[in-house]
Coordinates of C-alpha atoms in Angstrom, one line a residue:
M142 CA -12.2 13.3 14.6
S143 CA -10.5 14.2 11.2
K144 CA -7.4 12.2 10.7
H145 CA -4.3 12.7 8.6
V146 CA -3.6 10.0 5.8
V147 CA -0.8 9.8 3.6
I148 CA -1.4 7.6 0.6
T149 CA 1.2 6.6 -2.0
G150 CA 0.5 5.8 -5.5
A151 CA -3.1 7.9 -5.0
N152 CA -3.3 8.7 -8.7
R153 CA -5.5 5.8 -9.6
G154 CA -7.2 2.8 -9.3
I155 CA -7.4 1.8 -5.6
G156 CA -5.0 4.6 -4.1
L157 CA -7.3 7.2 -5.9
A158 CA -10.6 5.3 -4.7
L159 CA -9.1 5.4 -1.0
T160 CA -8.1 8.9 -1.3
Q161 CA -11.8 9.9 -2.3
Q162 CA -13.4 7.8 0.3
F163 CA -11.3 9.2 3.2
V164 CA -12.0 13.0 2.1
N165 CA -15.4 12.2 1.7
R166 CA -15.7 10.9 5.5
G167 CA -13.8 14.4 6.8
D168 CA -10.4 13.2 6.9
T169 CA -7.4 15.3 5.4
V170 CA -5.5 13.4 2.7
T171 CA -2.0 13.9 1.4
A172 CA -2.0 12.3 -1.8
V173 CA 1.7 11.1 -2.9
C174 CA 2.4 10.3 -6.8
R175 CA 4.6 10.4 -9.3
T176 CA 2.4 12.3 -11.7
P177 CA -1.5 13.6 -10.3
S178 CA -4.3 12.1 -12.7
D179 CA -7.2 15.2 -13.7
A180 CA -9.5 12.8 -11.5
L181 CA -6.9 13.5 -8.4
K182 CA -6.8 16.9 -9.1
Q183 CA -10.2 17.3 -8.5
L184 CA -10.3 16.1 -4.9
N185 CA -9.7 18.4 -2.1
V186 CA -6.4 16.9 -1.1
N187 CA -2.8 18.1 -0.5
I188 CA -1.0 16.3 -3.6
I189 CA 2.6 15.9 -3.4
E190 CA 3.7 15.0 -7.0
G191 CA 7.1 13.9 -8.3
I192 CA 7.6 11.3 -5.7
D193 CA 9.1 7.7 -6.9
V194 CA 9.2 5.8 -3.9
T195 CA 12.3 3.8 -5.4
D196 CA 14.2 7.2 -5.2
S197 CA 16.1 7.9 -2.3
G198 CA 16.1 11.6 -3.2
G199 CA 12.3 11.6 -3.9
I200 CA 11.6 9.5 -0.1
A201 CA 13.8 12.4 1.4
A202 CA 12.0 15.2 -0.2
L203 CA 8.5 13.6 1.0
A204 CA 10.0 13.5 4.3
N205 CA 11.0 17.4 4.2
K206 CA 7.5 18.6 2.8
L207 CA 5.9 16.6 5.8
N208 CA 8.6 17.4 8.3
G209 CA 6.4 18.5 11.8
K210 CA 3.3 16.9 10.1
P211 CA 1.5 14.1 12.4
I212 CA 0.4 11.0 10.4
D213 CA -2.5 9.1 11.7
I214 CA -2.4 6.7 9.0
L215 CA 0.5 5.9 6.5
L216 CA -0.9 3.7 3.6
N217 CA 1.8 2.1 1.3
N218 CA -0.3 1.6 -1.8
A219 CA 2.3 2.2 -4.7
G220 CA 3.0 -0.9 -6.7
L221 CA 3.9 -2.7 -9.7
L222 CA 2.8 -6.0 -11.5
E223 CA 4.7 -7.8 -14.3
R224 CA 4.1 -11.2 -15.4
E225 CA 7.3 -13.4 -15.5
Q226 CA 7.3 -17.3 -16.1
L227 CA 9.8 -19.8 -16.6
G228 CA 11.3 -19.5 -19.9
A229 CA 10.7 -15.7 -19.9
L230 CA 12.4 -14.2 -16.8
N231 CA 13.3 -10.6 -16.6
T232 CA 15.5 -9.8 -14.1
Q233 CA 14.8 -5.9 -14.7
T234 CA 11.5 -6.2 -14.1
I235 CA 11.7 -8.4 -11.1
E236 CA 14.2 -6.0 -9.7
A237 CA 11.7 -3.3 -10.5
Q238 CA 8.8 -5.1 -8.5
F239 CA 11.5 -5.6 -5.6
R240 CA 12.2 -2.1 -5.5
V241 CA 8.7 -0.9 -5.6
N242 CA 6.9 -3.2 -3.8
A243 CA 9.3 -4.2 -1.0
M244 CA 12.1 -1.6 -0.7
G245 CA 9.5 1.5 -1.4
P246 CA 7.1 0.8 1.4
L247 CA 9.8 -0.2 4.0
L248 CA 11.9 3.0 2.8
V249 CA 9.1 5.3 3.0
T250 CA 7.8 4.2 6.4
D251 CA 11.4 4.6 8.0
A252 CA 11.4 8.0 6.4
L253 CA 8.1 9.0 8.1
R254 CA 8.8 7.4 11.4
G255 CA 9.3 10.7 13.1
N256 CA 5.5 11.8 12.0
L257 CA 3.9 8.8 13.5
S258 CA 3.0 8.4 17.3
D259 CA 1.0 6.4 19.5
G260 CA -1.9 5.3 18.2
S261 CA -0.8 5.8 14.3
K262 CA -1.3 3.1 11.9
V263 CA 0.9 1.6 8.9
V264 CA -0.6 -0.2 6.2
M265 CA 0.9 -2.2 3.5
I266 CA -1.2 -2.9 0.6
T267 CA 0.2 -6.3 -0.3
S268 CA -1.2 -9.5 -2.1
R269 CA -2.2 -13.1 -1.5
M270 CA 0.1 -13.7 -4.3
G271 CA 2.7 -13.2 -1.7
S272 CA 1.6 -16.5 0.2
M273 CA 3.2 -19.3 0.2
A274 CA 0.4 -21.6 1.3
D275 CA -2.1 -19.9 -1.4
N276 CA 0.2 -20.2 -4.3
G277 CA -1.4 -23.1 -6.4
S278 CA -0.8 -21.8 -9.9
G279 CA 3.1 -20.6 -10.1
A280 CA 4.4 -18.1 -12.3
Y281 CA 4.4 -13.8 -11.6
Y282 CA 7.9 -14.4 -10.0
G283 CA 8.8 -11.0 -9.4
Y284 CA 5.5 -10.0 -8.0
R285 CA 4.9 -13.1 -5.8
M286 CA 8.4 -12.6 -4.3
S287 CA 8.2 -9.1 -3.8
K288 CA 5.0 -9.0 -1.8
A289 CA 6.5 -11.9 0.1
A290 CA 9.3 -9.7 1.0
L291 CA 6.9 -7.2 2.0
N292 CA 4.8 -9.0 4.2
A293 CA 7.9 -10.1 5.8
A294 CA 9.1 -6.3 6.3
G295 CA 5.6 -5.5 7.4
V296 CA 6.0 -8.1 10.2
S297 CA 9.5 -6.8 11.8
L298 CA 7.9 -3.2 11.2
A299 CA 4.9 -4.5 13.4
N300 CA 7.5 -5.6 16.0
D301 CA 9.8 -2.6 15.9
L302 CA 6.8 0.0 16.0
K303 CA 4.8 -1.5 18.4
E304 CA 6.6 -0.1 21.6
A305 CA 5.9 3.3 20.0
G306 CA 2.1 2.2 19.9
V307 CA 2.3 2.0 16.0
A308 CA 0.0 -0.6 14.4
V309 CA 0.9 -2.3 11.2
A310 CA -1.4 -4.2 8.9
M311 CA -0.7 -6.5 5.6
L312 CA -3.9 -5.9 3.6
H313 CA -5.0 -7.9 0.4
P314 CA -7.4 -5.5 -1.9
G315 CA -9.0 -8.3 -3.6
F316 CA -9.2 -8.9 -7.3
V317 CA -9.6 -5.3 -8.3
Q318 CA -10.8 -4.0 -11.4
T319 CA -7.7 -1.6 -11.9
E320 CA -5.3 -0.6 -15.2
M321 CA -2.6 -3.2 -13.5
V322 CA -5.0 -6.2 -14.3
N323 CA -6.6 -4.5 -17.2
N324 CA -9.5 -4.1 -15.3
A325 CA -10.3 -8.0 -15.1
G326 CA -11.0 -8.3 -11.3
D327 CA -14.2 -9.1 -9.9
I328 CA -14.6 -6.0 -7.5
S329 CA -14.4 -2.5 -8.1
A330 CA -11.9 0.0 -6.9
E331 CA -14.6 1.7 -4.7
T332 CA -15.6 -1.8 -3.4
A333 CA -12.2 -2.6 -2.4
A334 CA -11.2 0.7 -1.0
E335 CA -14.6 0.5 1.4
R336 CA -13.1 -3.1 2.9
L337 CA -9.4 -1.6 3.4
I338 CA -11.0 1.4 5.2
A339 CA -12.9 -1.1 7.5
R340 CA -9.9 -3.3 8.1
I341 CA -7.8 0.1 9.0
D342 CA -10.5 1.3 11.4
E343 CA -10.5 -2.4 13.5
L344 CA -6.7 -2.3 13.4
T345 CA -5.1 -2.1 16.7
L346 CA -2.1 -3.3 18.5
S347 CA -3.5 -6.1 19.5
T348 CA -3.7 -7.5 15.9
T349 CA -0.6 -5.7 14.7
G350 CA 1.5 -7.7 12.0
Q351 CA -1.4 -9.6 10.9
F352 CA -2.1 -10.3 6.9
K353 CA -5.9 -10.0 6.1
H354 CA -8.1 -9.8 3.0
S355 CA -9.9 -6.9 2.7
N356 CA -13.1 -9.1 3.5
G357 CA -11.9 -9.2 6.9
E358 CA -10.5 -13.0 6.1
S359 CA -7.2 -14.0 7.7
L360 CA -4.5 -15.1 4.8
P361 CA -1.8 -17.7 5.3
W362 CA 1.8 -16.8 5.0

């Protein structure tokens, strides 16, 4: 049965690959972005552009455009990576990552809560760089801190939405070849999307609130 999937940050990278694969299997996709890429425009999707997940007005506009439309899968994918280290900390980039990576997904999910119902799923595209136990190299302060905050928000959402029958997952896509990492990853966006969709398909209320790698491995907090 076709599902309605809403994906933020759908214009490129993992978001675009996810959009393509959901379309290919017959799902209806609403692609949310600031500016649609040519590749996104070529897909048979509903594009809602001009949406900045850090802007309350943009989030309200998104909720208005989707008013009354049930959402089966809400995929919070929009993200930002900067590279701070000791001696070169930048409060502006750290704060920007918190707004995009942590606050954005929470506010979008809250704004679209009325579109979710029993059986709906909310997915946070997070990172193992948000793990405390897995941090063996330091640095990347804003990214690590914001993804840890996203994980915390995801667990709270899993608890708050469980009674409504909505499951929540925090998923790490892997080290993916995207512009965000200058294409230095070890798997393609297409492979990451395929693995992520498999994890989304298997998500249930019994596994809500878990932190997983796209390959299925459970990750430590």
